[in-house]
Short mmCIF file of C-alpha atoms in Angstrom, two decimals:
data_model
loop_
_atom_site.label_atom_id
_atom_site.label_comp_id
_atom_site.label_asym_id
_atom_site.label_seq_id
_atom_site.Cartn_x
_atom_site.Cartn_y
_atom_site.Cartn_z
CA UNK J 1 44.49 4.68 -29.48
CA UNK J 2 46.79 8.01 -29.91
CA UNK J 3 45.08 11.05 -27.83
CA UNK J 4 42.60 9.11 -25.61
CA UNK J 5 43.10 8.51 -21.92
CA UNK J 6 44.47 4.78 -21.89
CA UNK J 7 43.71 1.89 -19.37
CA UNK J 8 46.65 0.16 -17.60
CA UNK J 9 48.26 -3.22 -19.67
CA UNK J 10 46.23 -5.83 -18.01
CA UNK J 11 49.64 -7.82 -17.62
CA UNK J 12 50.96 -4.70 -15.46
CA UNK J 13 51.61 -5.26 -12.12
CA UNK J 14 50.04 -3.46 -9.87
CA UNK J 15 50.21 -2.71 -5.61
CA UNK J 16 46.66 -2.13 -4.40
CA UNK J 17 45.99 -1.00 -1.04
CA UNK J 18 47.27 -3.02 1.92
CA UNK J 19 43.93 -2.72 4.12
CA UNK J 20 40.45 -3.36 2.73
CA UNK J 21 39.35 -0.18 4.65
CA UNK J 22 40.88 1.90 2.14
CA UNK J 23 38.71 1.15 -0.46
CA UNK J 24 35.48 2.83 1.51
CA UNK J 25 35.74 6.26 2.32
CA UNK J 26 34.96 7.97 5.54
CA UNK J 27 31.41 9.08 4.01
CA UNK J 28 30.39 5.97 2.36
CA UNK J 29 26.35 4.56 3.33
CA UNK J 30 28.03 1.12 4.65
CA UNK J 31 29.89 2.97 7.64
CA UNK J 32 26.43 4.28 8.69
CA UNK J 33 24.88 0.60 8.40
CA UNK J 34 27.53 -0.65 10.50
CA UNK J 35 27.54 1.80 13.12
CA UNK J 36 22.89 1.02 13.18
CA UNK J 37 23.21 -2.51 13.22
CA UNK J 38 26.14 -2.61 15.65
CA UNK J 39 23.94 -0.37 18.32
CA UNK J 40 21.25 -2.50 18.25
CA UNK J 41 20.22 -5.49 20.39
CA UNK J 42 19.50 -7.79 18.04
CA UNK J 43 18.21 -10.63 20.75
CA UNK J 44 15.45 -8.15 22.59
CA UNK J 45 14.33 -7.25 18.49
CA UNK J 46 13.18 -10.89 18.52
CA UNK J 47 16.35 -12.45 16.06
CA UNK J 48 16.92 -15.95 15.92
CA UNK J 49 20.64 -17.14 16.44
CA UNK J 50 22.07 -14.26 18.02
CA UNK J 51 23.14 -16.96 20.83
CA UNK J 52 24.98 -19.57 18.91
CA UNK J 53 24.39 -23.36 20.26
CA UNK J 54 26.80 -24.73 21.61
CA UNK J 55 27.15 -27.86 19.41
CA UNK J 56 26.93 -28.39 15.17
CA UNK J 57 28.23 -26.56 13.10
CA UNK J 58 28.65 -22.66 13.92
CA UNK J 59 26.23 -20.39 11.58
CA UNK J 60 26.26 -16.72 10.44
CA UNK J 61 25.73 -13.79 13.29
CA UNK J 62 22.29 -11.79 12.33
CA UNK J 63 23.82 -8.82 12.60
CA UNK J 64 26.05 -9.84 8.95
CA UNK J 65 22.84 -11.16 7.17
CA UNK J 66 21.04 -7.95 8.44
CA UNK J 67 23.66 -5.49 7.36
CA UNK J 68 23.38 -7.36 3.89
CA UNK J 69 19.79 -7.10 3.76
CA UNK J 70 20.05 -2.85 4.46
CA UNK J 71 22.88 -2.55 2.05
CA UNK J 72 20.92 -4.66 -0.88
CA UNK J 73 17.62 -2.63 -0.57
CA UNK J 74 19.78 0.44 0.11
CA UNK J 75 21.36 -0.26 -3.23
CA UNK J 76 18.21 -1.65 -5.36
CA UNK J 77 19.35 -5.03 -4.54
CA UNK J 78 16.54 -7.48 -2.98
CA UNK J 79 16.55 -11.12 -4.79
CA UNK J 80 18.59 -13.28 -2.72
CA UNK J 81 20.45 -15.09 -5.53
CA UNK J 82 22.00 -11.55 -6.73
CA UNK J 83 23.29 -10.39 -2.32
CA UNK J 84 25.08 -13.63 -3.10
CA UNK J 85 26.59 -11.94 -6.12
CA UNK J 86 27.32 -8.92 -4.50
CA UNK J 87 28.55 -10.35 -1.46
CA UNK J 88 31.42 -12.69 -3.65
CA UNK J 89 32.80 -9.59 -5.76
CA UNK J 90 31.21 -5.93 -4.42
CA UNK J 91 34.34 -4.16 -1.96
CA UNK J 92 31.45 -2.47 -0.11
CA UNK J 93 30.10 -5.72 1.09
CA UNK J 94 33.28 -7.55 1.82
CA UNK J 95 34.29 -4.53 3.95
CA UNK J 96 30.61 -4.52 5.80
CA UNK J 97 30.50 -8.25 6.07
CA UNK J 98 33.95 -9.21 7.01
CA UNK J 99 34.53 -10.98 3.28
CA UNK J 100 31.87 -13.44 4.24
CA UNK J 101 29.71 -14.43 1.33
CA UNK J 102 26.80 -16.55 2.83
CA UNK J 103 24.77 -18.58 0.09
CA UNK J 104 21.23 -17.70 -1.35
CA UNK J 105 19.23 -19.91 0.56
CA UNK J 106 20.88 -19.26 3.50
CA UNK J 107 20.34 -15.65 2.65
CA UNK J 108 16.77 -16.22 2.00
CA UNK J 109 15.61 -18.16 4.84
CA UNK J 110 17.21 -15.04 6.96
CA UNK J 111 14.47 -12.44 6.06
CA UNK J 112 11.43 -15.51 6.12
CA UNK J 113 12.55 -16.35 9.48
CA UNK J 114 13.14 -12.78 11.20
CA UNK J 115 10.34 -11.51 9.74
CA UNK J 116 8.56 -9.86 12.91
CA UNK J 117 12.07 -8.51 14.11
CA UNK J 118 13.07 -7.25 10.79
CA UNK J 119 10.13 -4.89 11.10
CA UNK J 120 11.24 -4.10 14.80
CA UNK J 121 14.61 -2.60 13.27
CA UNK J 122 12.41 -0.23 11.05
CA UNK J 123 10.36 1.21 13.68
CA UNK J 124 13.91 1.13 16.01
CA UNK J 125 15.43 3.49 12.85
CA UNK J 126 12.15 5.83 13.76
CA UNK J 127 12.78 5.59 17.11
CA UNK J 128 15.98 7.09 16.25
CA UNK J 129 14.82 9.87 14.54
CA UNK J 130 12.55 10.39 16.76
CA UNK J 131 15.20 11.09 19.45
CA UNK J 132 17.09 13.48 17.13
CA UNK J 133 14.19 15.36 17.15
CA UNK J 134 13.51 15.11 13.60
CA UNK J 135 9.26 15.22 13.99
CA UNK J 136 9.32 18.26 16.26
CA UNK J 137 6.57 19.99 13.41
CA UNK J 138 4.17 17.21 14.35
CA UNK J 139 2.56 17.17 10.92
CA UNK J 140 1.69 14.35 9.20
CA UNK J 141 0.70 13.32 5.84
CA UNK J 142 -0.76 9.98 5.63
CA UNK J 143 -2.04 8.13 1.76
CA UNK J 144 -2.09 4.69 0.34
CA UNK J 145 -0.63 3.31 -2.88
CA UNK J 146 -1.47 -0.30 -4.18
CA UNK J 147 1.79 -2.78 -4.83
CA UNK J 148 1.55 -5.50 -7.50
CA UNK J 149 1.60 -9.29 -5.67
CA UNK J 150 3.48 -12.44 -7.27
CA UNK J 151 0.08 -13.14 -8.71
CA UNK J 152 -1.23 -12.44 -12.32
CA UNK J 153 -4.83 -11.40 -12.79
CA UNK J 154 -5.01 -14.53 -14.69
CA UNK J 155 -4.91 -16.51 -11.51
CA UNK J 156 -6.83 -14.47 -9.45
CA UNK J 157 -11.16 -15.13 -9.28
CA UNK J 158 -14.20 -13.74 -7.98
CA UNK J 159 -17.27 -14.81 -8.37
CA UNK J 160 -18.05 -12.93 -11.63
CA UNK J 161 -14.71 -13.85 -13.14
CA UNK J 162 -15.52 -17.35 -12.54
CA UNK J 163 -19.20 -17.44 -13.96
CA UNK J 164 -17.63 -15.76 -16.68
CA UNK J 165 -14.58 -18.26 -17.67
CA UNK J 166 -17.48 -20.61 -17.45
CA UNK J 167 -19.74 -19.17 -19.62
CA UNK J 168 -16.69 -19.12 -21.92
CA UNK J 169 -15.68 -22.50 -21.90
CA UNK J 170 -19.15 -23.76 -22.53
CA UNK J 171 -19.69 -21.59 -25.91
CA UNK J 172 -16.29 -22.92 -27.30
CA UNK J 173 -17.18 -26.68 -26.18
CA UNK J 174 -20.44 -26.13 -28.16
CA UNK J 175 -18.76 -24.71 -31.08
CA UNK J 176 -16.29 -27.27 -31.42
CA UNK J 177 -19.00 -29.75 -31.04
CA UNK J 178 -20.88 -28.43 -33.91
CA UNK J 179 -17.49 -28.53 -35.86
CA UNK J 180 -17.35 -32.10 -34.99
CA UNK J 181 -20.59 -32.72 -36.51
CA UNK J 182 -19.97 -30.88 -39.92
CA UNK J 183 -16.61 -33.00 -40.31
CA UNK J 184 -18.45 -36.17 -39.88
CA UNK J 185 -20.71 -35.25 -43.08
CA UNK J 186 -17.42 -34.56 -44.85
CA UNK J 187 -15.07 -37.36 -46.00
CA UNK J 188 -14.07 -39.09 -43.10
CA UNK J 189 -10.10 -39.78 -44.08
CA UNK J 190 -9.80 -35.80 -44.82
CA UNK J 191 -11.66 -34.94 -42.01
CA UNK J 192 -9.94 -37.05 -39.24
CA UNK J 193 -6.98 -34.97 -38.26
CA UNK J 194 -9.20 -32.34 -37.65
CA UNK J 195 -11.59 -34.47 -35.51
CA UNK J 196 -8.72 -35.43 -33.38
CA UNK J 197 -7.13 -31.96 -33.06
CA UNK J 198 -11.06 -30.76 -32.06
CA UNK J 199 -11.28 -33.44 -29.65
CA UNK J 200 -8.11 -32.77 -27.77
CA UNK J 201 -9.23 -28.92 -27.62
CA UNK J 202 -12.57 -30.89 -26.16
CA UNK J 203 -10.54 -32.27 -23.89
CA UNK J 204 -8.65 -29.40 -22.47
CA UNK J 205 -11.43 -27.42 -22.31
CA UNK J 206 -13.15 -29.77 -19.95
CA UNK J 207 -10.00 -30.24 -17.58
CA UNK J 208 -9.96 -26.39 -17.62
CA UNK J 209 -13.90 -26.33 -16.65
CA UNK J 210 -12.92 -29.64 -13.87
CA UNK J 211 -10.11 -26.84 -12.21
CA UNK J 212 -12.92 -23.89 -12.13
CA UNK J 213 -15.67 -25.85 -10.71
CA UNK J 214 -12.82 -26.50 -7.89
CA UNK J 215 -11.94 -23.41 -7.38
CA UNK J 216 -15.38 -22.34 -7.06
CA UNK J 217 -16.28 -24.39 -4.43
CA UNK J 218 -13.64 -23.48 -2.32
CA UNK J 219 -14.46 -19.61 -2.84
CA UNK J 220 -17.87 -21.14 -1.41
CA UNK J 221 -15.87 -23.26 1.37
CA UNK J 222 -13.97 -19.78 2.47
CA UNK J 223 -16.91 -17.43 2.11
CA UNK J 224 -14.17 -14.72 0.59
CA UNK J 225 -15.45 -12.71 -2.33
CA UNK J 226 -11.95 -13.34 -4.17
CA UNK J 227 -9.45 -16.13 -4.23
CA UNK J 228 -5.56 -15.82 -5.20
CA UNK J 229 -3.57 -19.15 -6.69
CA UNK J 230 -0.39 -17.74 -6.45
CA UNK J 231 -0.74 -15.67 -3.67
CA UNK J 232 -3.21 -16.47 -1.35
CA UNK J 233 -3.35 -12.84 0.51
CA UNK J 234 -3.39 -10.86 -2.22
CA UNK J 235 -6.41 -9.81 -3.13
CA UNK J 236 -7.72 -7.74 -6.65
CA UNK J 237 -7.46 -4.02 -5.98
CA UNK J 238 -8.33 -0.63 -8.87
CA UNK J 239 -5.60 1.76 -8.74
CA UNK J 240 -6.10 5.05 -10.93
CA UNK J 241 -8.80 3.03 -12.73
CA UNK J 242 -6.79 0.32 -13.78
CA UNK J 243 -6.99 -3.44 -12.02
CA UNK J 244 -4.29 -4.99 -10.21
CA UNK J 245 -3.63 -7.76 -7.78
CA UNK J 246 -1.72 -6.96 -4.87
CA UNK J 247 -1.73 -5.21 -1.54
CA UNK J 248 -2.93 -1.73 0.11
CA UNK J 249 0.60 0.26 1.81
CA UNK J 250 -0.43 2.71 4.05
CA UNK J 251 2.23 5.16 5.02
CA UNK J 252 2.52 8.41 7.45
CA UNK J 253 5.05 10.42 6.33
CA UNK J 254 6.53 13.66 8.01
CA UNK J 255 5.59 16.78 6.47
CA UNK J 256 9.32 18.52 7.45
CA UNK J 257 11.79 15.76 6.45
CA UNK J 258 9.43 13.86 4.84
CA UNK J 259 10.52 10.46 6.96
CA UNK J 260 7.92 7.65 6.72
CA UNK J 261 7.15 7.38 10.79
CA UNK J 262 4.47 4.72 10.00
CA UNK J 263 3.94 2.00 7.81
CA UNK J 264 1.17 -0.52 7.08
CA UNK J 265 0.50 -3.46 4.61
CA UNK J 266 -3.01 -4.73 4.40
CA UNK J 267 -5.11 -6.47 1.50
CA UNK J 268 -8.24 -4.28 1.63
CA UNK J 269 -8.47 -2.06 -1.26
CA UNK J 270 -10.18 0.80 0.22
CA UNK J 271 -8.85 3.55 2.39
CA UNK J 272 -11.99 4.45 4.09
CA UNK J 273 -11.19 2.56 7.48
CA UNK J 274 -7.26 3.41 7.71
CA UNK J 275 -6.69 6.82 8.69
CA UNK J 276 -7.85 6.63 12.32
CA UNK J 277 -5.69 3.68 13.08
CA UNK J 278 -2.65 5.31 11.11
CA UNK J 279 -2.84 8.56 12.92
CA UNK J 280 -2.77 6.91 15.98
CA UNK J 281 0.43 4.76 15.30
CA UNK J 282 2.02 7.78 13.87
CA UNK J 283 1.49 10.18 16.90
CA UNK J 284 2.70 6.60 19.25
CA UNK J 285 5.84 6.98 17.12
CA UNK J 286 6.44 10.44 17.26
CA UNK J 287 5.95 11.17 20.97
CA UNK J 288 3.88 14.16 20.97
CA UNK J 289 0.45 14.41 22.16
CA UNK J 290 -0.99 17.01 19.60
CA UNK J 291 -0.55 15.83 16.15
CA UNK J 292 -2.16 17.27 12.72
CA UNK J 293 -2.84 14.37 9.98
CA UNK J 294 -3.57 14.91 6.55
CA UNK J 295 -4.75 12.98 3.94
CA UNK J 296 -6.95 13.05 0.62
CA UNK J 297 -10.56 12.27 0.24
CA UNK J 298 -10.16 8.78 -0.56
CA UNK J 299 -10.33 9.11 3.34
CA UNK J 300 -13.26 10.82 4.28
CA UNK J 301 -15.68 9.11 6.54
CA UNK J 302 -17.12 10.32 9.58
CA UNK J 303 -16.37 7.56 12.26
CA UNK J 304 -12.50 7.77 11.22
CA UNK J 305 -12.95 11.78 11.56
CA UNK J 306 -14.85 11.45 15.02
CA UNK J 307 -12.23 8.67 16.28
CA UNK J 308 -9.46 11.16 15.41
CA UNK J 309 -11.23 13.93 17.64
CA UNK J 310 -11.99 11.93 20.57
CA UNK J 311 -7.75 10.65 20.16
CA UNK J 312 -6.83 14.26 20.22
CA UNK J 313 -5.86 14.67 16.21
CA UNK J 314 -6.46 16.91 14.10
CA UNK J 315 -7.69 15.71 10.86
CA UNK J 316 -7.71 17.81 7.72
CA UNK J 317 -9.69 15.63 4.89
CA UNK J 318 -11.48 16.90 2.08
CA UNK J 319 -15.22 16.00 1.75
CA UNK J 320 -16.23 13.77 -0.75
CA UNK J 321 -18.96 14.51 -3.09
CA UNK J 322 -22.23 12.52 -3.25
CA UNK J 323 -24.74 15.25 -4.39
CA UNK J 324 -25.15 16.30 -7.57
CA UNK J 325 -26.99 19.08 -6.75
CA UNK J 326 -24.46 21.44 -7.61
CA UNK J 327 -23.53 19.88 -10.73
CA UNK J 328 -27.13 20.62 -11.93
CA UNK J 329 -27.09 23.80 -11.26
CA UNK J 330 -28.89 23.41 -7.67
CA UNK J 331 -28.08 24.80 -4.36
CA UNK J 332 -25.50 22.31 -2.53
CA UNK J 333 -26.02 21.14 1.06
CA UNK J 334 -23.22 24.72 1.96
CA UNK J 335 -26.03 27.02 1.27
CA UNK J 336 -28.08 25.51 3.66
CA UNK J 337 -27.06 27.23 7.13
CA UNK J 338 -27.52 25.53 10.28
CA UNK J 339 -28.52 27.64 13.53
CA UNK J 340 -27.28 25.45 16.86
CA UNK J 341 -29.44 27.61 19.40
CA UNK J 342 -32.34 26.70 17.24
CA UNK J 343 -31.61 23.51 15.74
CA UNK J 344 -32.44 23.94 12.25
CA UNK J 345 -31.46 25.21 9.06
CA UNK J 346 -32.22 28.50 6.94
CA UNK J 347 -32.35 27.82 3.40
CA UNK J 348 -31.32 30.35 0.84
CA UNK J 349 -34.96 31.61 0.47
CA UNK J 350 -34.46 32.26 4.42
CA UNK J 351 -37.44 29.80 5.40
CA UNK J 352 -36.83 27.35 8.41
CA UNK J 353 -36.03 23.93 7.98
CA UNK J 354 -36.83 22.30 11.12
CA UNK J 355 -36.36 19.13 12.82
CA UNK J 356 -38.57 16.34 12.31
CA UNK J 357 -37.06 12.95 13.17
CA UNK J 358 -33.99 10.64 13.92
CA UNK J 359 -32.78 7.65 12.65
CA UNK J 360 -30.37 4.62 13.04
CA UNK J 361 -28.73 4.51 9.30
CA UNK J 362 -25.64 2.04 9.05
CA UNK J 363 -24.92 2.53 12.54
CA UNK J 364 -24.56 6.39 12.43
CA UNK J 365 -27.54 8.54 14.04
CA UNK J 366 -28.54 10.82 11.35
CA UNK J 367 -31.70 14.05 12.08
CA UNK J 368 -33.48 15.19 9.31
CA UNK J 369 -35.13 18.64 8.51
CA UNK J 370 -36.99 20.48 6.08
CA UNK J 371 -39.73 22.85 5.82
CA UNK J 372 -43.53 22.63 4.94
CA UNK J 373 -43.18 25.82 2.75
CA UNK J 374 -41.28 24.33 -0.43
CA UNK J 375 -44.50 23.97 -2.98
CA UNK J 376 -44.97 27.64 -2.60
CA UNK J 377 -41.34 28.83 -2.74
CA UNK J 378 -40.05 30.93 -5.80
CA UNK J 379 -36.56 29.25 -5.30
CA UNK J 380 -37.99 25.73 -5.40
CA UNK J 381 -36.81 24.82 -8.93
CA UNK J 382 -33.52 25.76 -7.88
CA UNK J 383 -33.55 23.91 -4.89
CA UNK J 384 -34.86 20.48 -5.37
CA UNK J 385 -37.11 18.38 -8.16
CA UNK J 386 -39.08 16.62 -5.08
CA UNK J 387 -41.72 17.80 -3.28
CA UNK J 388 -39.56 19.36 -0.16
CA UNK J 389 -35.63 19.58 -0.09
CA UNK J 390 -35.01 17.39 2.90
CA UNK J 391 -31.29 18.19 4.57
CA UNK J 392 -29.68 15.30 7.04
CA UNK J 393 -27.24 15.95 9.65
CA UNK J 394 -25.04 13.32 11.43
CA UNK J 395 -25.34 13.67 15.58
CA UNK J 396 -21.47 14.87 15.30
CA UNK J 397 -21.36 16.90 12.42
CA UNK J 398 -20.02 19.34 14.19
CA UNK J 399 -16.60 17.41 14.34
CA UNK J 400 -17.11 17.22 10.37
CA UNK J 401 -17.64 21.21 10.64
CA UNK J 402 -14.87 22.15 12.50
CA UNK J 403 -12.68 20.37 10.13
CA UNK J 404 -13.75 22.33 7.44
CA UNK J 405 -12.81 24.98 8.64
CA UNK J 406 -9.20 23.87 9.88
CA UNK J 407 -9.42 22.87 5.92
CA UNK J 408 -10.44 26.49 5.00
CA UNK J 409 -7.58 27.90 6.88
CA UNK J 410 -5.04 25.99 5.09
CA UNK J 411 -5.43 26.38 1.38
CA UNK J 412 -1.95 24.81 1.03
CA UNK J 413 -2.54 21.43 2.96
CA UNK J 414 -3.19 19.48 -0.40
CA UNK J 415 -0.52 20.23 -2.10
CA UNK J 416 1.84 20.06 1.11
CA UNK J 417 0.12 16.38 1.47
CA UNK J 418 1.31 15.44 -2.37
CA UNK J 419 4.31 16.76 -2.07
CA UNK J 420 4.85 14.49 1.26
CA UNK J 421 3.28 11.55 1.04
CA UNK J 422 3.79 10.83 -3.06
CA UNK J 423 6.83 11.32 -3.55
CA UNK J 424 7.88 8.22 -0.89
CA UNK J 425 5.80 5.66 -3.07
CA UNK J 426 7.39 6.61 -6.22
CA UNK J 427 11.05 6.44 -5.54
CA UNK J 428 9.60 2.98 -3.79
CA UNK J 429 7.98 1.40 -6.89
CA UNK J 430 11.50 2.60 -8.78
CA UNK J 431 13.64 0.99 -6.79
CA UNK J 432 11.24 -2.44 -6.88
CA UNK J 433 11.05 -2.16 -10.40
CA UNK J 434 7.98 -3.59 -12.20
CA UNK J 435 7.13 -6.90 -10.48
CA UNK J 436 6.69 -4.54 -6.82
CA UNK J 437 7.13 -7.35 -3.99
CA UNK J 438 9.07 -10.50 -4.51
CA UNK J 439 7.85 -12.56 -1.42
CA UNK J 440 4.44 -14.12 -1.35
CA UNK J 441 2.02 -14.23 1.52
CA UNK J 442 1.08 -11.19 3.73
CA UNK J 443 3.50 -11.58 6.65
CA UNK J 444 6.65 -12.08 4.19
CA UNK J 445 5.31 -9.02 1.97
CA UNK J 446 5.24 -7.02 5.50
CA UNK J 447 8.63 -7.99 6.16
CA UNK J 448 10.10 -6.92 2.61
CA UNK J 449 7.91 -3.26 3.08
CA UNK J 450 10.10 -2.60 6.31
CA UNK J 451 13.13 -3.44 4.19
CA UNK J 452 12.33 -0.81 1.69
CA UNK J 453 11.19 2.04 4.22
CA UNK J 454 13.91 1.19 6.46
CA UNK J 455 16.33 1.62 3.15
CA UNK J 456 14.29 5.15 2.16
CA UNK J 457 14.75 6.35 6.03
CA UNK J 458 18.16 5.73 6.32
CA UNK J 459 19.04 7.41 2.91
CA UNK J 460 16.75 10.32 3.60
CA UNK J 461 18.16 10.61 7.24
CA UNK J 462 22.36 10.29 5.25
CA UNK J 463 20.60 13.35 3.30
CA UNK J 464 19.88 15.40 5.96
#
């Protein structure tokens, strides 16, 4: 061991520091936890037990299990059985919880309990930022990411699945039915073990069918299009082509600091009908009565859009395509130019397409035009394979318009939206590892989301 730096004898005595306090230094994360949890007012947050009874025996203050909580998601540490760990031998946690080391459960129960005022604290860390003026840009960026359940896609059916797992079990009972009949031609001594081990695979396979038939009938019973064993609010969601069973986070992040203002965990896998109802929480959060969302075209749909307007936000979302017009080498709906004095369109041959009628299509009033010179127009293969090329415009597509062109003027609001919104939900899914949420049930999942963003906040706020 010549020429190597050398630990001390492990029979050495040795005089540590007198004072626990000297073992965290002035700019260590658990000073900052202690000075958030201390300012709050844990009783109007909605915790349980901040006013101890007066009788049994006494029980931990809120404010130590919640200061656990922060540190263990701070510090990629959520499962309750490993704070209790921590909390026995980690310095940082002895000096943040007074050297109290509650147990698991107790642990546990904490976060299923305080579930709605756990999720207070998070929006009272926004709050916060808020007041420092850290959202004075009054950009946001909002997007959604799905988050694996505790629920394998094994124990998750629809309708299909189930006809399917059926249709399964039936073709194997009938093949091992037809293998029972060849081994009674054969010798029946040599062929008995396999009779019984077909039987028993009979068996199971019928018990199996029993449980699907079951779980059919309450997908029936419900009237959902999906049921979850494990999990009963998680629901079967495609992510990046690939299918997972989990839940939908929605998140508004702040395009300067990149803080997540606004947070939401739902089971619908689509983000069609969120970014109306996000943009409004996130402009409630951030005080300020202009606000400028943006978000990709997984997003795009006109009644979100219009309810934006009529809020007073700017929304900058990229059209989706549903024309392949251009793809075939057509003209696309853009070369079509409407006039709003007139109230029609001039089509790139420059004949009128005028209005002909309205209609009531999903809910949305939608006029359509086109003009009784198509058959005779040298442009017409070009234009359209049917008879006339028939252009429909939404009552308010001038809200759609004028966001097009807020879209035009800022080349650079994609790639300011990835780099605000994405980078959030990764460091998120690393610190959750592989399995995502631990809890189970929508309301406990909700609760364990706040923990993380309220952890991400308060390291992105130590950051700045």
């Amino acid at each position: 061991m010549k020429r190597f730096i050398e630990g001390e004898d492990r029979g050495q005595g040795t005089l540590l520091p007198e004072h626990l306090d000297d073992y965290v230094a002035e700019d260590n994360p658990v000073r900052v936890i202690e000075v958030f949890v201390e300012e709050l007012d844990l009783a109007d947050l909605g915790f349980e037990g901040v006013h101890p009874a007066k009788t049994g025996r006494p029980g931990y203050h809120p404010a130590v299990l919640l200061k656990l909580y922060i540190y263990g998601y701070l510090n990629r540490i959520q499962a309750s059985r490993r704070l209790e760990r921590e909390a026995q031998r980690n310095i940082e946690l002895m000096w943040l919880t007074g050297r109290l080391a509650p147990d698991f459960k107790t642990i546990a129960n904490f976060r299923k309990d305080n579930g709605k005022a756990i999720r207070n604290v998070c929006r009272q860390f926004v709050v916060l930022c808020q007041q420092l003026d850290l959202f004075s840009d009054a950009v946001v960026a909002i997007d959604g990411s799905k988050f694996r359940a505790v629920n394998s896609s094994d124990r998750n059916f629809t309708d299909a699945k189930l006809k399917h797992r059926m249709a399964e079990i039936e073709a194997n009972i009938s093949r091992y039915l037809a293998e029972l009949d060849t081994a009674d031609r054969q010798n029946p001594i040599a062929a008995q073990p396999k009779k019984v081990r077909l039987n028993e695979k009979i068996a199971a396979l019928k018990a199996r069918m029993a449980t699907l038939k079951e779980i059919e009938a309450k997908l029936i019973e419900t009237g959902e299009t999906q049921i979850s064993l494990t999990d009963p609010d998680a629901r079967s969601m495609v992510t990046r082509g690939v299918g997972i069973v989990g839940y939908n986070v929605q998140t508004a992040v702040d395009a300067k600091h990149h803080l997540i203002v606004e947070h939401e965990v739902t089971n619908t896998g689509s983000d069609r009908d969120q970014l109306s109802g996000m943009a409004k929480k996130a402009r409630t959060v951030i005080g300020t009565p202009i606000l400028t969302v943006i978000a990709d075209r997984g997003y795009f749909k006109g009644e979100e859009i219009l309810a934006c307007h009529e809020a007073g936000i700017f929304a900058v979302v990229p059209p989706t395509k549903t024309s392949n017009a251009k793809a075939d080498g057509r003209f696309d709906k853009a070369d079509f130019i409407y006039d709003p004095q007139k109230d029609e369109y001039r089509c790139p041959a420059g004949q009128a397409l005028i209005w002909r009628f309205a209609s009531i299509e999903k809910g949305m009033k939608n006029h359509r035009y086109w003009s009784s010179n198509c058959s005779t127009c040298p442009l017409k293969a070009k234009c359209t394979p049917s008879t006339q090329r028939r252009v429909t415009r939404w009552e308010h597509q001038s809200v759609l318009d004028d966001m097009q062109a807020r879209l035009e003027q800022s080349p650079n609001a994609m790639r300011i939206r990835r780099s605000t919104v994405e980078h959030p939900y990764g460091t998120i899914k690393a610190w959750m590892g592989s399995t995502h949420f631990l809890t189970k049930g929508l309301e406990r999942v909700k609760t364990e989301m706040s923990l993380h963003v309220l952890a991400y906040n308060l390291k992105r706020l130590m950051a700045l």
